[in-house]
Coordinates of C-alpha atoms in Angstrom, one line a residue:
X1 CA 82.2 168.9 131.2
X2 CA 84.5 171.9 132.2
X3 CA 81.9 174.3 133.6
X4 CA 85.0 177.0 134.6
X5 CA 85.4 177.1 130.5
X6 CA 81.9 176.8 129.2
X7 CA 80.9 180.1 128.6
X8 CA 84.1 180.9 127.4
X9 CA 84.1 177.9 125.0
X10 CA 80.3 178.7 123.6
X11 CA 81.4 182.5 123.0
X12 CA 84.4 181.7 121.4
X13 CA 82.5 179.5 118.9
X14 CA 79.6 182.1 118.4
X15 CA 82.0 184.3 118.0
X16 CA 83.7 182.5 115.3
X17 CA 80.3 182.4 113.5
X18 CA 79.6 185.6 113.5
X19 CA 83.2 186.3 111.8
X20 CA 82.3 183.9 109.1
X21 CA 79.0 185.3 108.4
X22 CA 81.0 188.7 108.2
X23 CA 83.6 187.4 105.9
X24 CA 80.8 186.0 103.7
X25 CA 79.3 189.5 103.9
X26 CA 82.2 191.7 103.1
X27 CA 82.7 189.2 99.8
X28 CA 78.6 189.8 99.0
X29 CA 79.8 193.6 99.2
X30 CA 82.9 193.8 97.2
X31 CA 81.2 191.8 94.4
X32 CA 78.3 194.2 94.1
X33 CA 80.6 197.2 94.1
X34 CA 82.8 195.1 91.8
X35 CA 79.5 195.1 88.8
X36 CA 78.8 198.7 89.8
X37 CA 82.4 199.8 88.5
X38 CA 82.5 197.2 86.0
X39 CA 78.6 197.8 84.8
X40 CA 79.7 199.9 81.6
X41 CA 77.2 199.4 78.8
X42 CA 74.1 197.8 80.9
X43 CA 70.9 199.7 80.7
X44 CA 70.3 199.1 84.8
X45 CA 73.7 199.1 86.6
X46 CA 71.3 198.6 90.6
X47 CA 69.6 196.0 89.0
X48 CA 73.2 195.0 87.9
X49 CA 74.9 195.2 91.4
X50 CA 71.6 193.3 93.1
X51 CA 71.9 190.9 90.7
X52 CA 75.5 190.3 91.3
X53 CA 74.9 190.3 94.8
X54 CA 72.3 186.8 94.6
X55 CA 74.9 185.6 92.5
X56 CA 77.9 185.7 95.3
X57 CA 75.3 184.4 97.6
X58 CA 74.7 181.2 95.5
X59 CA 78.3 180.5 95.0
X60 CA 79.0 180.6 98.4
X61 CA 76.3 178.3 99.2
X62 CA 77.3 176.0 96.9
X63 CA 80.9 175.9 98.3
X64 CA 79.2 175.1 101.6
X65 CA 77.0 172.2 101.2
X66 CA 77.8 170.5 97.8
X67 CA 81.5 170.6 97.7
X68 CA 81.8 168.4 100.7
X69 CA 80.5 165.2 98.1
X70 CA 84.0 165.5 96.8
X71 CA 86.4 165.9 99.4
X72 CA 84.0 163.9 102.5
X73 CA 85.0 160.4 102.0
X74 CA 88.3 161.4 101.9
X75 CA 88.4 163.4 105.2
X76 CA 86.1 160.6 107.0
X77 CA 89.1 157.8 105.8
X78 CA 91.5 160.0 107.2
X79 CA 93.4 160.1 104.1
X80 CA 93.0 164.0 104.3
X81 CA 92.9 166.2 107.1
X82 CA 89.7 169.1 107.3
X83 CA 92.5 171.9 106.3
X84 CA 94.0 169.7 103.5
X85 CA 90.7 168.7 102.0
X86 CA 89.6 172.5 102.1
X87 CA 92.6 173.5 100.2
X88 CA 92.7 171.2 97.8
X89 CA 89.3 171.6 97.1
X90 CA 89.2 175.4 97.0
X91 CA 91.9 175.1 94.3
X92 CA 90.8 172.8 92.4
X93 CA 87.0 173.7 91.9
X94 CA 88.0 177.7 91.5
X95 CA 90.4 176.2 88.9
X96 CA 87.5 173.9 87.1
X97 CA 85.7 177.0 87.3
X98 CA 88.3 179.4 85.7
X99 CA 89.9 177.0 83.5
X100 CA 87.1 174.6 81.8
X101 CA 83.9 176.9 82.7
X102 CA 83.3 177.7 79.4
X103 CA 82.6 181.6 78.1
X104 CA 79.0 180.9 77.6
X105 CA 76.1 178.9 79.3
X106 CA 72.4 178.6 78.8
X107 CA 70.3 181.2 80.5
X108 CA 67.8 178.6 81.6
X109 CA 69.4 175.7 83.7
X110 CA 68.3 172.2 82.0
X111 CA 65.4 173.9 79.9
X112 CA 63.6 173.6 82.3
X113 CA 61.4 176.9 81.1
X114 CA 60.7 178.1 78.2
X115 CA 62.1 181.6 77.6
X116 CA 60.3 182.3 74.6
X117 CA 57.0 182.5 76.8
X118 CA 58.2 184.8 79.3
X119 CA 58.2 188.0 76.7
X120 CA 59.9 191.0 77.9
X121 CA 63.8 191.3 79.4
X122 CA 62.3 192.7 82.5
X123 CA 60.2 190.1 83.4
X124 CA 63.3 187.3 82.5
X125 CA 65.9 189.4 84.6
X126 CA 63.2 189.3 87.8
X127 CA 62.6 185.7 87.1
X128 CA 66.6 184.9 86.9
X129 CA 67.2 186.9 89.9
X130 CA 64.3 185.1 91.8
X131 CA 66.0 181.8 91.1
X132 CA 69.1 182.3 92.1
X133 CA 68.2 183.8 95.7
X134 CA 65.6 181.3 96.2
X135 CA 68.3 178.1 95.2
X136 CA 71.2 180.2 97.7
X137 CA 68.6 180.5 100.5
X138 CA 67.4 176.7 100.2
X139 CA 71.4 175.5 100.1
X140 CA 71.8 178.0 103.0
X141 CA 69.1 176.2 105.0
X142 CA 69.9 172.6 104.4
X143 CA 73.5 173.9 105.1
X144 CA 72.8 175.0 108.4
X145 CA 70.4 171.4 108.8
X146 CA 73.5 169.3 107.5
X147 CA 71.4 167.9 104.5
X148 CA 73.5 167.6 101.5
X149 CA 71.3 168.8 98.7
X150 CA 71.6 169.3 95.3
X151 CA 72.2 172.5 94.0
X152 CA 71.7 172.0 89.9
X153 CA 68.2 171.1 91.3
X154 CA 67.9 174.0 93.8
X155 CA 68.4 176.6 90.8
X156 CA 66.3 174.5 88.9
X157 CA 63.6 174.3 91.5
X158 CA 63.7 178.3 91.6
X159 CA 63.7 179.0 87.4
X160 CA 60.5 176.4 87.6
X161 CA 59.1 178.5 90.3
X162 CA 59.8 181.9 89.4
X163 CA 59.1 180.8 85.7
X164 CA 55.0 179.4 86.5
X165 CA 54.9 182.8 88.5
X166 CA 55.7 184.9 85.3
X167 CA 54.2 182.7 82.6
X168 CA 51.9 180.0 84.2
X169 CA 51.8 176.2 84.3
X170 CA 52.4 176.1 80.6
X171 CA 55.6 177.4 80.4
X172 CA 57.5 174.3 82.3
X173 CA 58.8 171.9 80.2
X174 CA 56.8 169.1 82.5
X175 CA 59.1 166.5 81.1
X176 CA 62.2 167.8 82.6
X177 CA 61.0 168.3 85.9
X178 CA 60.0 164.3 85.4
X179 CA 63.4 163.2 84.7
X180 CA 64.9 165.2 87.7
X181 CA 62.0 162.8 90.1
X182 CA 63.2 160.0 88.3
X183 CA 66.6 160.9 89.3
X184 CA 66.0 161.0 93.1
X185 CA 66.0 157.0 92.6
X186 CA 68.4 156.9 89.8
X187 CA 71.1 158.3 91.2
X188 CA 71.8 157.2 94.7
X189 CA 70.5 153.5 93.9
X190 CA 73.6 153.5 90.6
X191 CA 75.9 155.4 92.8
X192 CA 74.7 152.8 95.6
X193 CA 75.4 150.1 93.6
X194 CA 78.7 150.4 92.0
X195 CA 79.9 151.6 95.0
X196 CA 78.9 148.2 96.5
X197 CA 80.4 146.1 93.8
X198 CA 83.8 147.5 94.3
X199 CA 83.8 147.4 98.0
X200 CA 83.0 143.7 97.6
X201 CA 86.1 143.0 95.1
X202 CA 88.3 144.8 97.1
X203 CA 87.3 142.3 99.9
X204 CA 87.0 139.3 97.7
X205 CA 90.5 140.1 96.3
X206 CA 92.4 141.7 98.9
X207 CA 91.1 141.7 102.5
X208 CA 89.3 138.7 102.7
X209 CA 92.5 136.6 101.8
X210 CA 95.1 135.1 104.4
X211 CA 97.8 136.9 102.5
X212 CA 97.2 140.8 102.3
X213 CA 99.7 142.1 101.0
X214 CA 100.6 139.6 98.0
X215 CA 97.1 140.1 96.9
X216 CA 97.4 143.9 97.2
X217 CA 100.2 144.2 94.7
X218 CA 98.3 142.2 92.4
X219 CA 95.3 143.8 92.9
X220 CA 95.4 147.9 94.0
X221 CA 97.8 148.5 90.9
X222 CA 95.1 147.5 88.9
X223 CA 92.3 149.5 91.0
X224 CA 94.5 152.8 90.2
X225 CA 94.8 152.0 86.9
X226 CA 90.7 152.0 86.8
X227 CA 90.6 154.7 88.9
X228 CA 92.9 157.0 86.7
X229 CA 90.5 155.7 83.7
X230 CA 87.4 156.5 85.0
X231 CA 87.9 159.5 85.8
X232 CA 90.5 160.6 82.7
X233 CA 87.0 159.8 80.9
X234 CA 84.5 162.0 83.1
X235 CA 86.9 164.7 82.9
X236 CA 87.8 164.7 79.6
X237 CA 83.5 164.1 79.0
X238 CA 82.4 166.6 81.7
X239 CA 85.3 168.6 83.3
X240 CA 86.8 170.2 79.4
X241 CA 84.2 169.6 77.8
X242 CA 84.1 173.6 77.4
X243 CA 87.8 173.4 76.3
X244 CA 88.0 170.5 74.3
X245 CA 84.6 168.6 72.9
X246 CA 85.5 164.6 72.1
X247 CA 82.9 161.8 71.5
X248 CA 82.4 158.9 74.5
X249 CA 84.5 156.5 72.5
X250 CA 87.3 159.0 71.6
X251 CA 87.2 159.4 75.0
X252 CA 87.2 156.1 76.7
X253 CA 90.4 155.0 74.3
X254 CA 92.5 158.2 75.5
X255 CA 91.5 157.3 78.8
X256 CA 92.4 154.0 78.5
X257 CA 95.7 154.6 77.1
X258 CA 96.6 157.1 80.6
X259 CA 95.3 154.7 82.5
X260 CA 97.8 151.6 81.2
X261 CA 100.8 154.2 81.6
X262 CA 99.7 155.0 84.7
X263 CA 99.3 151.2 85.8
X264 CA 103.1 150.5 84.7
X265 CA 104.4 153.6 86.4
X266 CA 102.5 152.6 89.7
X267 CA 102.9 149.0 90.1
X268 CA 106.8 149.1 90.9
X269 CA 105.8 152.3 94.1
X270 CA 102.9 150.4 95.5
X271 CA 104.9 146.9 95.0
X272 CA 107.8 148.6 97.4
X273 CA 105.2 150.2 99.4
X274 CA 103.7 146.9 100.2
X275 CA 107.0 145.1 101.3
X276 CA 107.0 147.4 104.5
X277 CA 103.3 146.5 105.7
X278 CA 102.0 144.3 108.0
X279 CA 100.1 141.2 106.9
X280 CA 96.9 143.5 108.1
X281 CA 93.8 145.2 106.7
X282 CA 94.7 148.4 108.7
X283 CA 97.7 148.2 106.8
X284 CA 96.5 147.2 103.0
X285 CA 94.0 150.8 103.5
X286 CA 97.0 152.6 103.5
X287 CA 97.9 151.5 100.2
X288 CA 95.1 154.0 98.9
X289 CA 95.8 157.1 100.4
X290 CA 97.2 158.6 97.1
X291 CA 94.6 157.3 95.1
X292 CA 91.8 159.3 97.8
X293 CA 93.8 162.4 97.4
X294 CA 93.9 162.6 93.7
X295 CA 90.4 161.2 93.6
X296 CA 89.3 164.1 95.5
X297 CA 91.0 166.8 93.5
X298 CA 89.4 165.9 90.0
X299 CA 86.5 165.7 91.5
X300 CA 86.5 169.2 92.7
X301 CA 88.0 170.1 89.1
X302 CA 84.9 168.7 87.2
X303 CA 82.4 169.9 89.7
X304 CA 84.2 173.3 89.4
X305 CA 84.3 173.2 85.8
X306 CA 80.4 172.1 85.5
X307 CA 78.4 173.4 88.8
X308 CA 79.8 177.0 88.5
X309 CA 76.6 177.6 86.2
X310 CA 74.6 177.0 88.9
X311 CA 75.8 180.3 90.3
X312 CA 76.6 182.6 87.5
X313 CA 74.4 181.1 84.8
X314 CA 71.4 183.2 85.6
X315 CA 74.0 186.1 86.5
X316 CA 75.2 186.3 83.1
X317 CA 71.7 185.7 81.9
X318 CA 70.8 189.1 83.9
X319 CA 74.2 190.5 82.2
X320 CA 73.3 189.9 78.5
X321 CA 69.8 191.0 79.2
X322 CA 70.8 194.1 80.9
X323 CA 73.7 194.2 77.6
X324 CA 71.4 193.7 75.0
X325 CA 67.4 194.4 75.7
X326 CA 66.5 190.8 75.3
X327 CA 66.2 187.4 75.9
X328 CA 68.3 184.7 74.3
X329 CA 68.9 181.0 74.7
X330 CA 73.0 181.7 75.8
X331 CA 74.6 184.2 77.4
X332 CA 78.4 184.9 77.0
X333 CA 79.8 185.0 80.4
X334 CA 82.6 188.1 81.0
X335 CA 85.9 187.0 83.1
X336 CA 84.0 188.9 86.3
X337 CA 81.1 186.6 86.5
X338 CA 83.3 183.5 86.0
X339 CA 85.6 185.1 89.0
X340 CA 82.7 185.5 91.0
X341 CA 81.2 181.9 90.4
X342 CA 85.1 180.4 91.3
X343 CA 86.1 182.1 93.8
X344 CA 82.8 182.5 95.7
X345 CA 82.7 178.3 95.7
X346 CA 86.6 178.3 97.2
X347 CA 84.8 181.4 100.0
X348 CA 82.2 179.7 100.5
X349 CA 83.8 176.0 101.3
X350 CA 86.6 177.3 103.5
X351 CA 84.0 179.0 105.8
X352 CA 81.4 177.0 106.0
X353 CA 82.1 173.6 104.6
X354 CA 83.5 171.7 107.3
X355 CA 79.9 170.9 108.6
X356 CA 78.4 169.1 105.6
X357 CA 82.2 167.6 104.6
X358 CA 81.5 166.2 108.5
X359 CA 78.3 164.8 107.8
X360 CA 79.1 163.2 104.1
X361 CA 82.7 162.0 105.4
X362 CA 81.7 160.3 109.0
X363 CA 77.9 161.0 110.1
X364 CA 76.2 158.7 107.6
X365 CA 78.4 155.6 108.5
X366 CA 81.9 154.8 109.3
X367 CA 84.6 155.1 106.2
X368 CA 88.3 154.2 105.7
X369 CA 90.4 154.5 102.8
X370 CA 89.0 151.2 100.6
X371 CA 85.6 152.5 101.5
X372 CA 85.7 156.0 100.7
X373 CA 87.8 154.9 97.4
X374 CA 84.9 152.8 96.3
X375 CA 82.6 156.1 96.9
X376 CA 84.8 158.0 94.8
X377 CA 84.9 155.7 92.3
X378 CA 81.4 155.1 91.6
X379 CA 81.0 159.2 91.7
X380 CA 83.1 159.2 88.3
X381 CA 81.7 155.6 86.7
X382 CA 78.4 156.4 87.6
X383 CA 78.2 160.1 85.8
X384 CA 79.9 158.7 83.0
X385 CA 77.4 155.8 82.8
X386 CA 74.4 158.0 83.1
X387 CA 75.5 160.6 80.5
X388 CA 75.8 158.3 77.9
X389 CA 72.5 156.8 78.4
X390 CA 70.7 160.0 78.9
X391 CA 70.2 159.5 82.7
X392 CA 69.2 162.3 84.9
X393 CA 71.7 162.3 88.2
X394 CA 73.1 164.1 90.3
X395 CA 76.9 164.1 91.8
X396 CA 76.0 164.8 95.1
X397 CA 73.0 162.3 95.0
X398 CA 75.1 159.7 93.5
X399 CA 78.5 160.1 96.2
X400 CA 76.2 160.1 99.3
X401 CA 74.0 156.9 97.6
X402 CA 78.1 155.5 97.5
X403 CA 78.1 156.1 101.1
X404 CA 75.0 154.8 101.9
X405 CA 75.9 151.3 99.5
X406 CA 78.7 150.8 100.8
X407 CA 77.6 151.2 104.3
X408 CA 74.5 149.3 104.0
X409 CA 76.7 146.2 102.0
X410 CA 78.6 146.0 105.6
X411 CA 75.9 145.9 107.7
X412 CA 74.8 142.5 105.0
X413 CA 78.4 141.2 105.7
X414 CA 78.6 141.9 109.0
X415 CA 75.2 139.7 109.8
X416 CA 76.2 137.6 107.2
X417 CA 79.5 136.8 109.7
X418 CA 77.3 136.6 112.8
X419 CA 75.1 134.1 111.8
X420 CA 78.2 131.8 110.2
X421 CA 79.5 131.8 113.5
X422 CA 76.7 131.2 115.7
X423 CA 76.0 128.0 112.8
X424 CA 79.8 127.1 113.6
X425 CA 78.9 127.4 117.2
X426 CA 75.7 125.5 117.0
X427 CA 77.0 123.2 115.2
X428 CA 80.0 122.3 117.2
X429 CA 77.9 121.8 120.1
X430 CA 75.6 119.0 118.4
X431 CA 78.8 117.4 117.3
X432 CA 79.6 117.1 120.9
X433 CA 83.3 119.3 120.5
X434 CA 84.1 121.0 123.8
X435 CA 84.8 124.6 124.2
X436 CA 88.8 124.3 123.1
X437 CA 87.2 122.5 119.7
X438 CA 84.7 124.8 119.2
X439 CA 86.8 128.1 119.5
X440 CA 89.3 126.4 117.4
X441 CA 86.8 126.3 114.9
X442 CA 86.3 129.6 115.1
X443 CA 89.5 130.8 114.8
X444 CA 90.4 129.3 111.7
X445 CA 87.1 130.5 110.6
X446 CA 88.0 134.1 111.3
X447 CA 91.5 133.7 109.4
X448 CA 90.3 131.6 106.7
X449 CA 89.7 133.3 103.2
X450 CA 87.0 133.0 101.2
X451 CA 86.9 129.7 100.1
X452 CA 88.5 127.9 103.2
X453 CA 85.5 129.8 104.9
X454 CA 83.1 127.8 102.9
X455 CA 85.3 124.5 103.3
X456 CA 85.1 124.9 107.4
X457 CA 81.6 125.9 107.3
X458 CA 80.7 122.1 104.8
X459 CA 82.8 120.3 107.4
X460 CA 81.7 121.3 110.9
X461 CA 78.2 120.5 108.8
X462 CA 79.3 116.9 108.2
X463 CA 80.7 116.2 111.5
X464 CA 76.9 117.4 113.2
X465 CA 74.7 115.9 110.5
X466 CA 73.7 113.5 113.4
X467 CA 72.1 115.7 115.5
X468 CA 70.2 118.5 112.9
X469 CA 69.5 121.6 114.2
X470 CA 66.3 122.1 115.6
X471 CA 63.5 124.7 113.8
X472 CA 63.2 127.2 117.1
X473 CA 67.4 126.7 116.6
X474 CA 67.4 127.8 113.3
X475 CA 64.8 130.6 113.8
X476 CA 67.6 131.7 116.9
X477 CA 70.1 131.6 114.0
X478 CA 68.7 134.1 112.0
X479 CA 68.1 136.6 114.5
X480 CA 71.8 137.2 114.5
X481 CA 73.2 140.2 116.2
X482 CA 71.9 143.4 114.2
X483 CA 74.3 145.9 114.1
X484 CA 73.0 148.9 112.5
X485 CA 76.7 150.4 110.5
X486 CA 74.3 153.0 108.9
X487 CA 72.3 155.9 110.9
X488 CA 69.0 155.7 109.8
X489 CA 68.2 159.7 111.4
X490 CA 70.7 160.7 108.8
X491 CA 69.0 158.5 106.0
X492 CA 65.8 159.7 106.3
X493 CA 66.7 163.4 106.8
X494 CA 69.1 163.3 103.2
X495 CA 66.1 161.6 101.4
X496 CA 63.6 164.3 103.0
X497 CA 66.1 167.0 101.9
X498 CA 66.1 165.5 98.4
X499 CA 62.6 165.0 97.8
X500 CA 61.6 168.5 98.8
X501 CA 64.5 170.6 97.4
X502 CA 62.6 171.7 93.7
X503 CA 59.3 172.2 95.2
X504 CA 60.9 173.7 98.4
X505 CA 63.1 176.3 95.8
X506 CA 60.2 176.4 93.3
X507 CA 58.1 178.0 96.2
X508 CA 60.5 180.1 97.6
X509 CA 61.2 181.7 94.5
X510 CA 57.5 182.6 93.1
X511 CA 56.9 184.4 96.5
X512 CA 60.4 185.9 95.4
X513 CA 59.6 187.3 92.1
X514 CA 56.0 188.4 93.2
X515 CA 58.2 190.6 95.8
X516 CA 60.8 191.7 93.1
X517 CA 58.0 192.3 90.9
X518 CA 55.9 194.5 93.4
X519 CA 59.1 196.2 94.1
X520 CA 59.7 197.3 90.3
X521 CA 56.3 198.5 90.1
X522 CA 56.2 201.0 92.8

């Protein structure tokens, strides 16, 4: 450690903190005075400007910690640098959010209350405005903890919450809040899964052959071409659905039809591409650099274009309350609000999403380019999958359970390995090979594919049936080197983050509306 340069170095980066938090401040500011110029018509213009306030803070939160799902995997691969990913994202999601936000949303996130038993328009704006301070200040926190969270269910923890405290236990549709605890297991075990699968045909079809690079022209055309499908569908399905309403199988066909121009556009660039690698895995990841960027881009579009409720769906709820006198089931949402939603994600991500994009892209477990494709493709499968079959999940629940798959599917393979090559090793020695034999063995074992693996491993068998392996041999067999590919502190504080985000938020925001409420009364 330099100690000439370590006070200078710590109050440079304090220092750079407090800028940010400053930054974020001033945009809090010019929002509120913003809906104080802009408040024409509403019966309450402070309540207004407070209300418009929380609702800056939320989207800057949610620019900070649930972004970083999208664009992570990329930056941990390298395919993107930390500046690239930011700007691309910032983009892209304040575009989703302008573009195919819709004009209107429902003033209760997932029906999770009912806002017929609430009453009066007072009551609903305090329990709106409740929620959305108690969802920014959870993200805030598991921000500054690195736990990515989700935020649909940190505004939904805080309309619960504030929604008991005005109306009671009744008026929580109970039912709801079951599918979202369903979907704590739902949606990192599917997003786990898929995830998985394609990591395993990438190395079935690609890496784990002797020749690379012929299998990669074969094979990654047809991985784009899936790619571009999959996620022509879950935008098309989720990210315009606001612009442009079609049915899954409408859907799926227009998607299909991109997807096979795509493939015959593609397959001549990455057959040229290919010609110049090496015969090398190192190499073959390269091949989906593209792919990662693009990947990461709709993402951020469709996450724009859906999660902005999260931050101005109560606002606008507030708006058409403080508009109208009343309480309604949707709220029409005026270009300001949508501005504040859009822009306050693109604020919020350049400041303070390197941290979680940090931990999602390179803290949970190493990621290069296949890797972080597979993530990205099981975020858009997955989604598509569970809408159509009434799922509850969550995006940022399903890319890090991508993470955790495909990191947990290596640590398998890798002990998998181990042990084969202790057997070959084992084995050689009962067969009486010396040690040129036996690392021969090996060798070709390592460069073998597939099925010549399973060839060497049937005849070093043969040639040792003599002499069988003993049972304390076998028992030394199976404890293999463990090498642990996946941080287990980084598990179990994203699960604990999970788990306790709607009760967490649903607390916070009755002791928020109790406050409010208190507030309005004196």
């Amino acid at each position: 450690m330099d100690l000439a340069n370590y006070g200078t170095t710590d109050k440079t980066t304090r220092g750079g903190e407090i800028v940010k938090v400053l930054i974020a401040l001033a945009f809090v500011v010019v929002v509120g005075f913003y809906a104080s110029i802009h408040g024409d018509g509403v019966s309450n213009v402070s309540i207004l400007v407070i209300a418009a306030a929380f609702g800056a803070y939320m989207a800057l939160n949610i620019g900070a910690n649930d972004v970083a799902n999208n664009v992570g995997p990329a930056v941990g691969s390298k395919a993107l640098s930390m500046t690239g990913a930011i700007l691309i994202a910032a983009v892209f999601e304040a575009g989703g959010a302008l573009i195919a936000g819709g004009s209107v949303v429902g003033t209760i996130k997932k029906g999770i209350i009912n806002p017929n038993a609430i009453g009066d328009a007072e009551t609903f704006i305090w329990v709106m405005m409740a929620a959305l301070l108690a969802g920014a200040l959870w993200l805030n926190l598991a921000t500054y903890l690195g736990a990515p969270v989700s935020t649909t269910h940190s505004i939904v923890g805080g309309v619960m919450g504030a929604g008991i405290a005005a109306g009671g236990w009744d008026i929580a549709n109970w039912d709801k809040v079951s599918a979202i605890v369903a979907s704590w297991v739902i949606s990192p075990v599917l997003g786990g899964l898929i995830a998985a699968l394609f990591l395993i045909y990438i190395k079935r079809s690609i890496t784990y052959k002797s020749d690379m690079i012929q299998a990669a022209k074969k094979v990654v055309p047809l991985l784009v071409a899936m790619m571009v499908w999959a996620f022509s569908t879950y935008l098309i399905l989720k990210g315009l659905k606001k612009l442009w309403k079609l049915d899954f199988v409408t859907a799926l066909l227009i998607g299909f039809a991109i997807a096979l121009t795509v493939y015959f556009l593609v397959r001549p660039l990455i057959d040229r591409a290919a010609q110049a690698l090496k015969n090398e895995k190192e190499a073959v990841n390269n091949l989906f650099t593209i792919p990662l960027i693009v990947s990461a881009a709709l993402l951020s579009f469709a996450h724009g274009a859906n999660d902005v409720a999260n931050a101005i769906g109560p606002l606008a709820a507030i708006n058409d309350a403080l508009l109208h006198g009343g309480v309604s089931s949707k709220a029409s949402i005026p270009l300001w609000v949508m501005l504040v939603g859009g822009i306050g994600i693109a604020v919020g991500l350049a400041l303070f999403g390197p941290k979680l994009i940090r931990t999602v892209g390179s803290e949970i477990t190493e990621l290069d380019k296949t890797r972080a494709f597979c993530v990205a493709m099981a975020a858009a499968i997955t989604v598509i999958i569970a809408s159509q079959l009434g799922l509850p999940v969550s995006s940022t629940h399903i890319a890090v359970g991508g993470i955790f798959g495909v990191g947990f599917l290596r640590e398998y393979l890798k002990q998998s390995y181990e042990k084969k090559l202790k057997k070959i090793i084992k084995h050689s020695e009962r067969a009486g090979f010396n040690l040129d034999e036996t690392q021969a063995f090996v060798d070709r074992f390592k460069k073998a594919d597939v099925e010549e693996k399973r060839a060497i491993l049937r005849e070093i068998k043969e040639l040792s049936a003599a002499a069988p392996i003993s049972k304390e041999e076998r028992k030394s067999l199976k404890k293999a080197t463990k090498q642990e590919l996946v941080k287990r502190s980084a598990l179990l504080k994203i699960a604990a983050a999970w788990v306790i985000t709607v009760p967490a938020s649903a607390i916070l925001a009755s002791m928020i509306f109790y406050m409010l409420l208190g507030f309005s009364v004196a």
